[in-house]
Coordinates of N, CA and C and ligand atoms in Angstrom, one line a residue:
X1097 N 17.6 31.1 17.9 CA 17.3 30.9 16.5 C 15.8 31.2 16.3
X1098 N 15.5 32.0 15.2 CA 14.1 32.3 14.9 C 13.3 31.1 14.4
X1099 N 12.1 31.0 14.9 CA 11.2 29.9 14.5 C 11.1 29.8 13.0
X1100 N 11.0 31.0 12.4 CA 10.8 31.0 10.9 C 12.1 30.4 10.2
X1101 N 13.3 30.7 10.7 CA 14.5 30.1 10.1 C 14.5 28.6 10.3
X1102 N 14.1 28.2 11.5 CA 14.0 26.8 11.8 C 13.1 26.1 10.8
X1103 N 11.9 26.7 10.6 CA 11.0 26.1 9.6 C 11.6 26.0 8.2
X1104 N 12.3 27.1 7.9 CA 12.9 27.1 6.5 C 14.0 26.0 6.4
X1105 N 14.7 25.8 7.5 CA 15.8 24.8 7.5 C 15.2 23.4 7.2
X1106 N 14.0 23.2 7.8 CA 13.3 21.9 7.6 C 12.7 21.8 6.2
X1107 N 12.1 22.9 5.7 CA 11.4 22.9 4.4 C 12.2 23.1 3.2
X1108 N 13.2 23.9 3.3 CA 13.9 24.3 2.1 C 15.2 23.6 1.8
X1109 N 15.7 22.9 2.8 CA 16.9 22.1 2.7 C 16.6 20.7 2.2
X1110 N 17.2 20.3 1.1 CA 16.9 18.9 0.6 C 17.6 17.9 1.4
X1111 N 18.7 18.2 2.1 CA 19.5 17.2 2.8 C 18.8 16.7 4.1
X1112 N 18.7 15.5 4.3 CA 18.0 14.9 5.4 C 18.8 15.3 6.7
X1113 N 20.1 15.4 6.6 CA 20.9 15.7 7.8 C 20.6 17.1 8.2
X1114 N 20.3 18.0 7.3 CA 20.0 19.4 7.7 C 18.6 19.5 8.3
X1115 N 17.7 18.8 7.7 CA 16.3 18.8 8.2 C 16.3 18.3 9.7
X1116 N 17.2 17.5 10.1 CA 17.1 16.9 11.4 C 18.0 17.6 12.4
X1117 N 18.6 18.7 12.1 CA 19.4 19.5 13.0 C 18.5 20.2 14.0
X1118 N 18.7 20.0 15.3 CA 17.8 20.6 16.3 C 17.9 22.1 16.2
X1119 N 16.8 22.7 16.6 CA 16.7 24.2 16.7 C 17.8 24.7 17.7
X1120 N 18.4 25.8 17.3 CA 19.5 26.4 18.2 C 18.8 27.3 19.2
X1121 N 19.1 27.0 20.5 CA 18.7 27.9 21.6 C 19.5 29.1 21.7
X1122 N 19.0 30.3 22.1 CA 17.6 30.5 22.5 C 16.7 30.6 21.3
X1123 N 15.5 30.1 21.5 CA 14.5 30.2 20.5 C 13.8 31.6 20.5
X1124 N 13.7 32.3 19.4 CA 13.1 33.6 19.3 C 12.0 33.5 18.2
X1125 N 11.1 34.5 18.3 CA 10.0 34.5 17.3 C 9.7 36.0 17.0
X1126 N 10.7 36.8 16.8 CA 10.6 38.2 16.6 C 10.2 38.5 15.2
X1127 N 10.4 37.6 14.2 CA 10.1 37.9 12.8 C 9.5 36.7 12.2
X1128 N 8.2 36.5 12.5 CA 7.5 35.3 12.0 C 7.2 35.4 10.5
X1129 N 7.4 36.7 9.9 CA 7.2 36.9 8.5 C 5.8 36.9 8.1
X1130 N 5.6 37.0 6.7 CA 4.2 37.0 6.2 C 3.8 35.5 6.0
X1131 N 2.5 35.3 5.9 CA 1.9 34.0 5.7 C 2.4 33.4 4.4
X1132 N 3.0 32.3 4.4 CA 3.5 31.7 3.2 C 3.2 30.2 3.2
X1133 N 2.6 29.7 2.1 CA 2.3 28.2 2.1 C 3.2 27.5 1.1
X1134 N 4.2 26.9 1.7 CA 5.2 26.1 0.9 C 4.5 24.9 0.3
X1135 N 4.6 24.8 -1.0 CA 3.8 23.7 -1.6 C 4.4 22.3 -1.6
X1136 N 5.7 22.3 -1.7 CA 6.4 21.0 -1.6 C 7.7 21.2 -0.8
X1137 N 7.9 20.3 0.2 CA 9.2 20.5 0.9 C 10.4 20.0 0.0
X1138 N 11.5 20.7 0.1 CA 12.7 20.3 -0.7 C 13.1 18.9 -0.1
X1139 N 13.4 18.0 -1.0 CA 13.9 16.7 -0.6 C 14.9 16.2 -1.6
X1140 N 15.8 15.3 -1.1 CA 16.7 14.7 -2.0 C 15.9 13.9 -3.1
X1141 N 16.5 13.7 -4.2 CA 15.8 13.0 -5.3 C 15.2 11.7 -4.9
X1142 N 15.9 10.9 -4.1 CA 15.4 9.6 -3.7 C 14.3 9.6 -2.8
X1143 N 14.1 10.8 -2.1 CA 13.0 10.9 -1.1 C 11.9 11.8 -1.5
X1144 N 11.9 12.2 -2.8 CA 10.8 13.0 -3.3 C 9.5 12.1 -3.3
X1145 N 8.3 12.8 -3.0 CA 7.1 12.1 -2.9 C 6.7 11.4 -4.3
X1146 N 6.3 10.2 -4.2 CA 5.9 9.5 -5.4 C 4.4 9.4 -5.5
X1147 N 3.9 8.9 -6.6 CA 2.5 8.7 -6.7 C 1.9 7.6 -5.8
X1148 N 0.6 7.6 -5.7 CA 0.0 6.5 -5.0 C 0.5 5.1 -5.5
X1149 N 0.6 4.2 -4.8 CA 1.0 2.8 -5.2 C 2.4 2.6 -5.6
X1150 N 3.2 3.7 -5.8 CA 4.6 3.5 -6.2 C 5.4 3.1 -5.0
X1151 N 5.1 3.5 -3.8 CA 5.8 3.1 -2.6 C 5.4 1.8 -2.2
X1152 N 6.3 1.0 -1.5 CA 5.9 -0.3 -1.1 C 4.9 -0.2 0.0
X1153 N 3.9 -1.1 0.1 CA 2.9 -1.1 1.2 C 3.6 -1.6 2.5
X1154 N 2.9 -1.3 3.6 CA 3.4 -1.8 4.9 C 3.4 -3.3 4.9
X1155 N 4.5 -3.9 5.1 CA 4.5 -5.4 5.2 C 3.6 -5.9 6.2
X1156 N 3.0 -7.1 6.0 CA 2.1 -7.7 6.9 C 2.9 -8.1 8.2
X1157 N 2.3 -7.8 9.4 CA 3.0 -8.1 10.6 C 3.5 -9.6 10.7
X1158 N 2.7 -10.5 10.1 CA 3.1 -11.9 10.2 C 4.5 -12.2 9.4
X1159 N 4.9 -11.2 8.6 CA 6.2 -11.3 7.9 C 7.3 -10.7 8.7
X1160 N 7.1 -10.2 9.9 CA 8.1 -9.4 10.6 C 9.2 -10.3 11.2
X1161 N 9.1 -11.6 11.1 CA 10.2 -12.5 11.4 C 11.4 -12.2 10.5
X1162 N 11.1 -11.7 9.3 CA 12.1 -11.4 8.3 C 12.6 -10.0 8.5
X1163 N 13.9 -9.8 8.8 CA 14.5 -8.5 9.1 C 14.3 -7.5 8.0
X1164 N 14.3 -8.0 6.8 CA 14.1 -7.1 5.6 C 12.7 -6.5 5.6
X1165 N 11.7 -7.3 6.1 CA 10.4 -6.7 6.2 C 10.3 -5.7 7.3
X1166 N 10.9 -5.9 8.4 CA 10.9 -5.0 9.5 C 11.6 -3.7 9.0
X1167 N 12.7 -3.8 8.2 CA 13.4 -2.7 7.7 C 12.5 -1.8 6.9
X1168 N 11.6 -2.5 6.1 CA 10.7 -1.7 5.2 C 9.7 -0.9 6.1
X1169 N 9.3 -1.6 7.2 CA 8.3 -0.9 8.1 C 9.0 0.3 8.7
X1170 N 10.2 0.2 9.1 CA 10.9 1.4 9.6 C 11.1 2.5 8.6
X1171 N 11.4 2.1 7.3 CA 11.6 3.0 6.2 C 10.3 3.8 6.0
X1172 N 9.1 3.1 6.0 CA 7.9 3.8 5.8 C 7.6 4.7 7.0
X1173 N 7.9 4.3 8.2 CA 7.6 5.1 9.4 C 8.5 6.3 9.5
X1174 N 9.8 6.1 9.0 CA 10.7 7.3 8.9 C 10.1 8.4 8.1
X1175 N 9.5 8.0 7.0 CA 8.9 9.0 6.1 C 7.7 9.6 6.7
X1176 N 6.9 8.8 7.5 CA 5.8 9.4 8.2 C 6.3 10.5 9.2
X1177 N 7.3 10.1 9.9 CA 7.8 11.1 10.9 C 8.4 12.3 10.3
X1178 N 9.1 12.1 9.2 CA 9.7 13.3 8.4 C 8.5 14.2 7.9
X1179 N 7.5 13.6 7.4 CA 6.4 14.4 6.9 C 5.7 15.2 8.1
X1180 N 5.6 14.5 9.2 CA 5.0 15.2 10.4 C 5.8 16.5 10.7
X1181 N 7.2 16.3 10.7 CA 8.1 17.4 10.9 C 7.9 18.5 9.8
X1182 N 7.8 18.1 8.6 CA 7.6 19.1 7.5 C 6.3 19.8 7.6
X1183 N 5.2 19.0 7.9 CA 3.9 19.7 8.1 C 3.9 20.7 9.2
X1184 N 4.6 20.4 10.3 CA 4.7 21.4 11.4 C 5.4 22.6 11.0
X1185 N 6.5 22.4 10.2 CA 7.2 23.6 9.7 C 6.4 24.4 8.7
X1186 N 5.6 23.7 7.9 CA 4.6 24.3 7.0 C 3.6 25.2 7.8
X1187 N 3.2 24.7 9.0 CA 2.2 25.4 9.8 C 2.9 26.7 10.4
X1188 N 4.2 26.6 10.8 CA 4.9 27.8 11.3 C 5.0 28.9 10.2
X1189 N 5.1 28.5 9.0 CA 5.2 29.4 7.9 C 3.9 29.9 7.4
X1190 N 2.9 29.1 7.5 CA 1.5 29.4 7.0 C 0.7 30.3 8.0
X1191 N 1.1 30.1 9.3 CA 0.3 30.8 10.3 C 1.2 31.6 11.2
X1192 N 1.8 32.7 10.7 CA 2.7 33.5 11.5 C 2.0 34.2 12.6
X1193 N 0.7 34.4 12.5 CA -0.1 35.2 13.5 C -0.6 34.3 14.7
X1194 N -0.3 33.0 14.6 CA -0.7 32.1 15.7 C 0.0 32.6 17.0
X1195 N -0.6 32.2 18.1 CA -0.1 32.7 19.4 C 1.4 32.2 19.5
X1196 N 2.2 33.1 20.0 CA 3.7 32.7 20.2 C 3.8 31.5 21.0
X1197 N 2.9 31.3 22.0 CA 3.0 30.1 22.9 C 2.7 28.8 22.1
X1198 N 1.7 28.9 21.1 CA 1.5 27.8 20.3 C 2.7 27.5 19.4
X1199 N 3.3 28.5 18.8 CA 4.4 28.3 17.9 C 5.6 27.7 18.6
X1200 N 5.9 28.2 19.8 CA 7.0 27.6 20.6 C 6.7 26.2 20.9
X1201 N 5.5 25.9 21.3 CA 5.1 24.5 21.7 C 5.3 23.6 20.5
X1202 N 4.9 24.1 19.3 CA 5.0 23.3 18.1 C 6.5 23.0 17.8
X1203 N 7.4 24.0 18.1 CA 8.8 23.7 17.9 C 9.3 22.6 18.8
X1204 N 8.7 22.5 20.0 CA 9.1 21.5 20.9 C 8.7 20.1 20.4
X1205 N 7.5 20.1 19.8 CA 7.0 18.8 19.2 C 7.9 18.4 18.0
X1206 N 8.3 19.4 17.3 CA 9.2 19.2 16.1 C 10.5 18.5 16.5
X1207 N 11.0 18.9 17.7 CA 12.3 18.3 18.1 C 12.0 16.8 18.3
X1208 N 10.9 16.4 18.8 CA 10.6 15.0 19.0 C 10.5 14.3 17.6
X1209 N 9.8 15.0 16.6 CA 9.6 14.4 15.3 C 11.0 14.2 14.6
X1210 N 11.9 15.1 14.9 CA 13.3 14.9 14.4 C 13.9 13.7 14.9
X1211 N 13.8 13.5 16.2 CA 14.3 12.3 16.9 C 13.7 11.0 16.4
X1212 N 12.3 11.1 16.2 CA 11.6 9.9 15.7 C 12.1 9.5 14.3
X1213 N 12.3 10.5 13.5 CA 12.7 10.2 12.1 C 14.1 9.5 12.2
X1214 N 15.0 10.1 13.0 CA 16.3 9.6 13.1 C 16.3 8.1 13.6
X1215 N 15.5 7.9 14.6 CA 15.4 6.5 15.2 C 15.0 5.5 14.1
X1216 N 14.0 5.8 13.3 CA 13.6 4.9 12.3 C 14.6 4.7 11.2
X1217 N 15.3 5.8 10.8 CA 16.3 5.7 9.8 C 17.5 4.8 10.3
X1218 N 17.9 5.0 11.5 CA 19.0 4.3 12.1 C 18.6 2.8 12.2
X1219 N 17.4 2.6 12.6 CA 17.0 1.2 12.8 C 16.9 0.5 11.5
X1220 N 16.3 1.1 10.5 CA 16.3 0.5 9.1 C 17.7 0.2 8.7
X1221 N 18.6 1.2 8.9 CA 20.0 0.9 8.5 C 20.6 -0.3 9.2
X1222 N 20.3 -0.4 10.5 CA 20.8 -1.6 11.3 C 20.3 -2.8 10.6
X1223 N 19.1 -2.8 10.1 CA 18.5 -4.0 9.5 C 18.9 -4.1 8.0
X1224 N 19.8 -3.2 7.5 CA 20.3 -3.3 6.2 C 19.7 -2.5 5.1
X1225 N 18.9 -1.5 5.5 CA 18.2 -0.7 4.5 C 18.5 0.8 4.7
X1226 N 19.0 1.4 3.6 CA 19.3 2.8 3.6 C 18.0 3.6 3.4
X1227 N 17.8 4.7 4.1 CA 16.6 5.6 3.8 C 16.7 6.2 2.4
X1228 N 15.7 5.9 1.7 CA 15.7 6.4 0.3 C 15.9 5.2 -0.7
X1229 N 16.1 4.0 -0.2 CA 16.3 2.9 -1.0 C 14.9 2.5 -1.7
X1230 N 13.8 2.8 -1.0 CA 12.5 2.6 -1.6 C 11.8 4.0 -1.8
X1231 N 10.9 4.0 -2.7 CA 10.1 5.3 -2.9 C 9.2 5.5 -1.7
X1232 N 8.9 6.8 -1.5 CA 8.1 7.2 -0.3 C 6.9 8.1 -0.8
X1233 N 5.8 7.9 -0.2 CA 4.6 8.7 -0.6 C 4.5 10.0 0.2
X1234 N 3.6 10.9 -0.2 CA 3.4 12.2 0.5 C 2.0 12.4 1.0
X1235 N 1.4 11.3 1.5 CA 0.0 11.4 1.9 C -0.2 12.4 3.0
X1236 N 0.5 12.4 4.1 CA 0.3 13.4 5.2 C 0.5 14.8 4.7
X1237 N 1.6 15.0 3.9 CA 1.9 16.3 3.4 C 0.7 16.8 2.5
X1238 N 0.2 16.0 1.6 CA -0.9 16.4 0.8 C -2.1 16.8 1.6
X1239 N -2.4 16.1 2.6 CA -3.6 16.4 3.4 C -3.4 17.8 4.1
X1240 N -2.1 18.1 4.5 CA -1.9 19.3 5.2 C -2.1 20.5 4.3
X1241 N -2.1 20.3 3.0 CA -2.3 21.5 2.1 C -3.7 22.0 2.2
X1242 N -4.6 21.2 2.8 CA -6.0 21.6 2.9 C -6.3 22.3 4.2
X1243 N -5.2 22.5 5.1 CA -5.5 23.2 6.3 C -5.5 24.7 6.1
X1244 N -6.7 25.3 6.3 CA -6.8 26.7 6.1 C -6.9 27.5 7.4
X1245 N -6.8 26.7 8.5 CA -6.9 27.4 9.9 C -6.1 26.5 10.8
X1246 N -5.8 27.1 12.0 CA -5.1 26.2 13.0 C -6.0 25.1 13.5
X1247 N -7.3 25.4 13.5 CA -8.2 24.3 14.0 C -8.2 23.2 13.0
X1248 N -8.1 23.5 11.7 CA -8.0 22.4 10.7 C -6.7 21.5 11.0
X1249 N -5.6 22.2 11.3 CA -4.4 21.5 11.6 C -4.6 20.6 12.8
X1250 N -5.2 21.2 13.9 CA -5.3 20.5 15.1 C -6.2 19.3 15.0
X1251 N -7.3 19.4 14.2 CA -8.2 18.3 14.0 C -7.4 17.2 13.1
X1252 N -6.7 17.7 12.1 CA -6.1 16.7 11.2 C -4.8 16.0 11.7
X1253 N -3.9 16.8 12.2 CA -2.6 16.1 12.5 C -2.6 15.6 14.0
X1254 N -2.6 16.5 15.0 CA -2.5 16.0 16.4 C -3.6 15.1 16.8
X1255 N -4.9 15.5 16.4 CA -6.0 14.7 16.9 C -6.4 13.5 16.0
X1256 N -6.0 13.5 14.8 CA -6.3 12.3 14.0 C -5.1 11.5 13.7
X1257 N -4.1 12.0 13.0 CA -2.9 11.2 12.7 C -2.2 10.8 14.0
X1258 N -1.9 11.7 14.8 CA -1.1 11.4 16.0 C -2.0 10.6 17.0
X1259 N -3.3 11.0 17.0 CA -4.3 10.3 17.9 C -4.4 8.8 17.5
X1260 N -4.5 8.6 16.2 CA -4.5 7.2 15.7 C -3.2 6.4 16.0
X1261 N -2.1 7.2 16.0 CA -0.8 6.6 16.3 C -0.7 6.1 17.7
X1262 N -1.5 6.6 18.6 CA -1.5 6.1 20.0 C -1.8 4.6 20.0
X1263 N -2.7 4.2 19.1 CA -3.0 2.7 19.0 C -1.9 2.0 18.1
X1264 N -1.6 2.7 17.0 CA -0.7 2.0 16.0 C 0.7 1.8 16.6
X1265 N 1.2 2.7 17.4 CA 2.6 2.5 18.0 C 2.5 1.2 18.9
X1266 N 1.4 1.0 19.7 CA 1.3 -0.1 20.5 C 1.2 -1.4 19.7
X1267 N 0.5 -1.3 18.6 CA 0.4 -2.5 17.7 C 1.7 -2.9 17.2
X1268 N 2.5 -1.9 16.7 CA 3.8 -2.2 16.1 C 4.8 -2.7 17.2
X1269 N 4.6 -2.1 18.4 CA 5.5 -2.6 19.5 C 5.3 -4.1 19.7
X1270 N 4.0 -4.5 19.8 CA 3.7 -5.9 20.0 C 4.2 -6.8 18.8
X1271 N 4.0 -6.3 17.6 CA 4.4 -7.1 16.5 C 5.9 -7.3 16.4
X1272 N 6.7 -6.3 16.7 CA 8.1 -6.4 16.7 C 8.6 -7.3 17.9
X1273 N 7.9 -7.1 19.0 CA 8.2 -8.0 20.2 C 8.0 -9.4 19.8
X1274 N 6.9 -9.7 19.2 CA 6.5 -11.1 18.8 C 7.6 -11.6 17.8
X1275 N 8.2 -10.8 17.1 CA 9.2 -11.2 16.1 C 10.6 -11.3 16.7
X1276 N 10.6 -11.0 18.1 CA 11.9 -11.2 18.8 C 12.8 -9.9 18.6
X1277 N 12.2 -8.8 18.1 CA 13.1 -7.6 17.9 C 12.8 -6.6 19.0
X1278 N 13.4 -6.8 20.1 CA 13.2 -5.9 21.2 C 13.7 -4.4 20.9
X1279 N 14.7 -4.3 20.1 CA 15.1 -2.9 19.8 C 14.0 -2.1 19.0
X1280 N 13.5 -2.7 18.0 CA 12.4 -2.1 17.2 C 11.2 -1.8 18.1
X1281 N 10.9 -2.8 19.0 CA 9.8 -2.6 19.9 C 10.0 -1.4 20.9
X1282 N 11.2 -1.3 21.3 CA 11.6 -0.2 22.2 C 11.4 1.2 21.6
X1283 N 11.7 1.2 20.3 CA 11.6 2.5 19.5 C 10.1 2.8 19.5
X1284 N 9.2 1.9 19.3 CA 7.8 2.1 19.2 C 7.3 2.6 20.6
X1285 N 7.8 2.0 21.6 CA 7.3 2.4 23.0 C 7.7 3.9 23.3
X1286 N 9.0 4.2 22.9 CA 9.5 5.6 23.1 C 8.6 6.6 22.3
X1287 N 8.3 6.2 21.1 CA 7.5 7.1 20.3 C 6.1 7.2 20.8
X1288 N 5.6 6.1 21.3 CA 4.2 6.1 21.9 C 4.2 7.1 23.1
X1289 N 5.2 7.1 23.9 CA 5.2 8.0 25.1 C 5.2 9.5 24.6
X1290 N 6.0 9.8 23.6 CA 6.0 11.2 23.1 C 4.7 11.5 22.4
X1291 N 4.1 10.6 21.8 CA 2.8 10.8 21.0 C 1.7 11.3 22.0
X1292 N 1.7 10.7 23.2 CA 0.7 11.1 24.2 C 0.9 12.6 24.4
X1293 N 2.1 13.1 24.5 CA 2.3 14.6 24.7 C 1.8 15.4 23.5
X1294 N 2.0 14.8 22.3 CA 1.7 15.5 21.1 C 0.1 15.6 21.0
X1295 N -0.5 14.6 21.4 CA -2.0 14.6 21.3 C -2.5 15.6 22.4
X1296 N -1.8 15.6 23.6 CA -2.2 16.5 24.6 C -2.0 18.0 24.1
X1297 N -1.0 18.2 23.4 CA -0.8 19.6 22.8 C -1.9 20.0 21.9
X1298 N -2.3 19.0 21.0 CA -3.4 19.3 20.1 C -4.7 19.5 20.9
X1299 N -5.0 18.7 21.9 CA -6.2 18.9 22.7 C -6.2 20.2 23.4
X1300 N -5.1 20.6 24.0 CA -5.0 21.9 24.7 C -5.4 23.0 23.8
X1301 N -4.9 23.0 22.6 CA -5.1 24.1 21.7 C -6.5 24.0 21.0
X1302 N -7.0 22.8 20.8 CA -8.4 22.7 20.3 C -9.3 23.4 21.3
X1303 N -9.1 23.2 22.6 CA -10.0 23.8 23.6 C -9.8 25.3 23.7
X1304 N -8.5 25.7 23.5 CA -8.3 27.2 23.6 C -8.9 27.9 22.4
X1305 N -8.9 27.3 21.2 CA -9.3 28.0 20.0 C -10.8 27.7 19.6
X1306 N -11.4 26.7 20.2 CA -12.7 26.4 19.7 C -13.8 27.5 20.0
X1307 N -14.8 27.6 19.2 CA -15.9 28.5 19.5 C -16.5 28.2 20.9
X1308 N -16.9 29.2 21.7 CA -17.4 28.9 23.0 C -18.7 28.1 23.0
X1309 N -19.5 28.2 21.9 CA -20.8 27.5 21.9 C -20.7 26.2 21.2
X1310 N -19.5 25.7 21.0 CA -19.4 24.3 20.4 C -18.6 23.4 21.4
X1311 N -18.9 22.1 21.3 CA -18.1 21.2 22.1 C -16.8 20.9 21.4
X1312 N -15.9 20.2 22.1 CA -14.7 19.8 21.4 C -15.0 18.9 20.3
X1313 N -15.9 17.9 20.5 CA -16.2 17.0 19.4 C -16.8 17.7 18.2
X1314 N -17.7 18.6 18.4 CA -18.3 19.3 17.3 C -17.2 20.1 16.5
X1315 N -16.3 20.7 17.2 CA -15.3 21.5 16.6 C -14.3 20.6 15.8
X1316 N -14.0 19.5 16.4 CA -13.1 18.5 15.8 C -13.7 18.0 14.5
X1317 N -15.0 17.6 14.5 CA -15.6 17.1 13.3 C -15.7 18.1 12.2
X1318 N -16.1 19.4 12.7 CA -16.3 20.4 11.7 C -15.0 20.8 11.0
X1319 N -13.8 20.5 11.6 CA -12.6 20.9 11.0 C -11.8 19.8 10.3
X1320 N -12.4 18.6 10.2 CA -11.8 17.5 9.5 C -12.3 17.6 8.0
X1321 N -11.4 17.5 7.1 CA -11.8 17.5 5.7 C -11.6 16.1 5.1
X1322 N -12.7 15.6 4.5 CA -12.7 14.3 3.8 C -11.5 14.2 2.9
X1323 N -10.8 13.0 2.8 CA -11.2 11.8 3.5 C -10.8 11.6 4.9
X1324 N -10.2 12.7 5.5 CA -10.0 12.5 6.9 C -11.3 12.5 7.7
X1325 N -11.4 11.6 8.6 CA -12.7 11.4 9.4 C -12.3 10.8 10.7
X1326 N -13.2 10.9 11.7 CA -12.8 10.5 13.0 C -12.3 9.0 13.1
X1327 N -12.8 8.2 12.2 CA -12.4 6.8 12.2 C -10.9 6.6 12.1
X1328 N -10.3 7.6 11.4 CA -8.8 7.6 11.2 C -8.0 7.9 12.5
X1329 N -8.7 8.3 13.5 CA -8.1 8.7 14.8 C -7.9 7.5 15.7
X1330 N -8.1 6.3 15.2 CA -8.0 5.1 16.1 C -7.5 3.9 15.3
X1331 N -6.9 3.0 16.0 CA -6.5 1.7 15.4 C -7.5 0.7 15.6
X1332 N -7.2 -0.6 15.2 CA -8.2 -1.6 15.3 C -8.5 -1.9 16.8
X1333 N -7.4 -2.0 17.6 CA -7.6 -2.1 19.0 C -7.6 -0.7 19.6
X1334 N -8.6 -0.4 20.4 CA -8.7 0.9 20.9 C -8.2 1.0 22.4
X1335 N -7.2 1.9 22.6 CA -6.6 2.0 23.9 C -7.1 3.3 24.6
X1336 N -7.7 3.1 25.8 CA -8.2 4.2 26.6 C -7.1 5.0 27.3
X1337 N -6.2 4.2 27.9 CA -5.2 4.7 28.8 C -4.4 5.9 28.2
X1338 N -3.8 5.7 27.0 CA -3.0 6.9 26.5 C -3.9 8.1 26.2
X1339 N -5.1 7.9 25.9 CA -6.0 9.0 25.6 C -6.4 9.7 26.9
X1340 N -6.6 9.0 27.9 CA -6.8 9.6 29.2 C -5.5 10.4 29.6
X1341 N -4.4 9.8 29.4 CA -3.1 10.4 29.8 C -2.9 11.7 29.0
X1342 N -3.4 11.7 27.8 CA -3.3 13.0 26.9 C -4.3 14.0 27.3
X1343 N -5.3 13.7 28.2 CA -6.2 14.6 28.8 C -7.5 14.7 28.0
X1344 N -7.7 13.8 27.0 CA -9.0 13.9 26.2 C -10.2 13.7 27.2
X1345 N -11.3 14.3 26.9 CA -12.4 14.2 27.8 C -13.1 12.8 27.6
X1346 N -13.8 12.4 28.6 CA -14.5 11.1 28.6 C -15.4 11.1 27.3
X1347 N -16.1 12.2 27.1 CA -17.0 12.3 26.0 C -16.3 12.0 24.7
X1348 N -15.2 12.7 24.5 CA -14.4 12.6 23.3 C -13.9 11.1 23.1
X1349 N -13.4 10.5 24.2 CA -12.9 9.1 24.1 C -14.1 8.2 23.8
X1350 N -15.2 8.4 24.4 CA -16.4 7.5 24.1 C -16.8 7.6 22.6
X1351 N -16.8 8.8 22.1 CA -17.2 9.0 20.7 C -16.2 8.3 19.8
X1352 N -14.9 8.4 20.1 CA -13.9 7.7 19.3 C -14.1 6.2 19.4
X1353 N -14.3 5.7 20.6 CA -14.4 4.3 20.8 C -15.7 3.7 20.1
X1354 N -16.7 4.5 20.1 CA -18.0 4.1 19.4 C -17.8 3.9 17.9
X1355 N -16.8 4.4 17.3 CA -16.6 4.3 15.9 C -16.0 3.0 15.5
X1356 N -15.6 2.2 16.4 CA -14.9 0.9 16.1 C -15.9 -0.2 15.5
Ligands
FE2_676 FE1 6.6 11.3 15.8
FE2_677 FE1 4.1 13.1 17.0

């Protein structure tokens, strides 16, 4: 299957079931097409992006004893995962000239995002909530519209959103565990492990594409667009271990830690 067709399957199909169909092997990239910036991904009516404040906020972790609150948390995170998938498809369409190795690697990450989306949707359903029962926002998608280069993408998504998720996934794992929900905790642990690989992918390509006379940190900061900023790349509790596992340099980790 051509990477471009896979990206279009994710972006132009409004059915969630179609967006989550894995890419068909063998993967080819013979016709990446011209650069095209899809402005809004097709989505079913119930899952179209709503305005700020229309979607429910993340429930407080102290309320996670209530299965209905945990279901809302999974509903919100399913939309985050789906947006990550859509943003990556956007990148495939917007940057056809990127290295084929990068593009294939990105398709591998997308397979994980498809699984993560499905895990949250199924877990919310187990807890009695259908995906689309609540409104969903388009925060990550909107930020991605400002990516004008691959370095912008790397700074914004893998190194900030996914980087921050290294901490957030562990926080949610603990909160679900404390609420006695081992299944939801297990999902967060599985996503955490994948996220380490996704941050490693971002780090590898940041190093490959950065100007020779700039450090990784300088390049990272230079390519973040407000309101994205390095503080968003970490949770309240800072974890060294997953960042070391992702291959981030000591300097980069110290810089992030110093922001707390
Ligand atoms: Fe994910
Ligand atoms: Fe990810």
